[in-house]
Short mmCIF file of C-alpha atoms in Angstrom, two decimals:
data_model
loop_
_atom_site.label_atom_id
_atom_site.label_comp_id
_atom_site.label_asym_id
_atom_site.label_seq_id
_atom_site.Cartn_x
_atom_site.Cartn_y
_atom_site.Cartn_z
CA UNK A 671 -79.65 -49.83 18.70
CA UNK A 672 -78.84 -46.87 21.77
CA UNK A 673 -76.11 -48.46 23.86
CA UNK A 674 -75.65 -51.89 22.63
CA UNK A 675 -74.30 -49.85 19.83
CA UNK A 676 -71.47 -48.73 22.07
CA UNK A 677 -70.14 -52.33 22.71
CA UNK A 678 -69.80 -52.20 25.76
CA UNK A 679 -71.37 -53.56 29.22
CA UNK A 680 -74.47 -51.33 29.76
CA UNK A 681 -75.05 -51.65 33.60
CA UNK A 682 -71.95 -49.26 35.03
CA UNK A 683 -73.17 -47.02 32.22
CA UNK A 684 -77.05 -47.42 33.85
CA UNK A 685 -76.35 -47.38 37.58
CA UNK A 686 -73.55 -43.82 36.91
CA UNK A 687 -76.82 -42.39 35.27
CA UNK A 688 -79.23 -43.28 38.29
CA UNK A 689 -76.39 -42.15 41.19
CA UNK A 690 -76.38 -39.32 38.39
CA UNK A 691 -80.43 -38.20 38.53
CA UNK A 692 -80.92 -39.23 42.62
CA UNK A 693 -77.86 -36.62 43.27
CA UNK A 694 -78.83 -33.47 40.37
CA UNK A 695 -82.66 -34.10 42.11
CA UNK A 696 -81.29 -33.88 45.46
CA UNK A 697 -78.52 -31.23 45.43
CA UNK A 698 -81.50 -28.61 45.47
CA UNK A 699 -83.44 -29.43 49.03
CA UNK A 700 -80.62 -30.56 50.52
CA UNK A 701 -77.64 -28.19 50.10
CA UNK A 702 -80.22 -25.21 51.52
CA UNK A 703 -80.86 -27.16 54.64
CA UNK A 704 -77.92 -28.11 55.35
CA UNK A 705 -76.72 -24.68 55.14
CA UNK A 706 -79.26 -23.71 57.04
CA UNK A 707 -78.53 -25.63 60.04
CA UNK A 708 -75.29 -24.83 59.63
CA UNK A 709 -75.13 -21.41 60.41
CA UNK A 710 -76.22 -19.20 63.31
CA UNK A 711 -79.95 -17.97 62.41
CA UNK A 712 -79.02 -14.09 62.70
CA UNK A 713 -76.62 -15.00 59.18
CA UNK A 714 -78.86 -17.44 57.43
CA UNK A 715 -80.64 -15.28 54.68
CA UNK A 716 -77.05 -13.63 53.87
CA UNK A 717 -75.88 -17.30 53.92
CA UNK A 718 -78.70 -18.70 51.82
CA UNK A 719 -78.81 -15.58 49.61
CA UNK A 720 -74.84 -16.19 48.78
CA UNK A 721 -75.73 -19.31 48.21
CA UNK A 722 -77.83 -18.86 45.23
CA UNK A 723 -75.92 -16.15 43.89
CA UNK A 724 -73.05 -18.73 43.85
CA UNK A 725 -75.01 -21.32 42.19
CA UNK A 726 -76.62 -19.19 39.74
CA UNK A 727 -73.17 -17.75 38.64
CA UNK A 728 -71.60 -21.06 38.68
CA UNK A 729 -74.37 -22.28 36.01
CA UNK A 730 -73.56 -19.70 34.10
CA UNK A 731 -70.00 -19.21 34.02
CA UNK A 732 -68.48 -22.66 34.16
CA UNK A 733 -70.23 -23.97 30.64
CA UNK A 734 -68.58 -20.60 28.56
CA UNK A 735 -65.42 -21.25 30.60
CA UNK A 736 -65.47 -25.03 29.79
CA UNK A 737 -66.70 -25.25 26.84
CA UNK A 738 -63.81 -22.60 25.73
CA UNK A 739 -61.71 -24.85 27.26
CA UNK A 740 -62.48 -28.12 25.43
CA UNK A 741 -62.29 -25.93 22.48
CA UNK A 742 -58.70 -25.86 23.19
CA UNK A 743 -57.90 -29.40 24.35
CA UNK A 744 -60.96 -31.37 25.52
CA UNK A 745 -58.29 -32.94 27.95
CA UNK A 746 -57.49 -30.08 29.18
CA UNK A 747 -61.19 -29.79 30.36
CA UNK A 748 -61.69 -32.35 32.29
CA UNK A 749 -58.27 -31.69 33.61
CA UNK A 750 -59.63 -28.59 34.83
CA UNK A 751 -62.91 -29.32 35.88
CA UNK A 752 -61.01 -32.13 38.00
CA UNK A 753 -58.27 -29.76 39.46
CA UNK A 754 -60.77 -27.06 40.41
CA UNK A 755 -63.28 -30.57 42.13
CA UNK A 756 -59.88 -31.52 43.99
CA UNK A 757 -59.64 -28.05 45.31
CA UNK A 758 -62.91 -27.65 46.73
CA UNK A 759 -63.16 -30.69 48.56
CA UNK A 760 -59.57 -30.17 50.10
CA UNK A 761 -61.05 -26.94 50.60
CA UNK A 762 -64.10 -28.31 52.84
CA UNK A 763 -61.85 -31.03 54.77
CA UNK A 764 -59.71 -28.16 55.89
CA UNK A 765 -62.58 -26.02 56.83
CA UNK A 766 -64.43 -29.26 58.79
CA UNK A 767 -60.79 -30.13 60.95
CA UNK A 768 -60.57 -25.86 61.91
CA UNK A 769 -64.33 -25.94 62.52
CA UNK A 770 -63.35 -28.82 64.76
CA UNK A 771 -60.33 -27.84 66.10
CA UNK A 772 -62.48 -24.91 66.96
CA UNK A 773 -65.19 -26.56 68.67
CA UNK A 774 -62.83 -29.33 70.52
CA UNK A 775 -60.88 -25.50 72.01
CA UNK A 776 -64.38 -23.88 73.41
CA UNK A 777 -65.37 -27.69 75.15
CA UNK A 778 -62.06 -27.43 76.99
CA UNK A 779 -61.93 -23.91 77.49
CA UNK A 780 -65.11 -24.26 79.06
#
């Protein structure tokens, strides 16, 4: 039975599961590597420490808070998670643009 009992095509579900599995497996190695390469060596330890603290705290706080929201309303849980994810993406895009602008100013003033 398994996925056949859902009454839908299982291929998209398997593709999504594969993408999720690859992302989850590559995250612990990829993010610290990217962080280490993007900061000066003098701040590398601090940056990796903060990343580790935030990652550990989120693994505790997120399930607890989203569980409370889900108990109130499943839709509220998913809406909150979506808004938080979009906020992080927006913050990263703004940070990237400010870095590009700063780099451009540095190059032109040199």
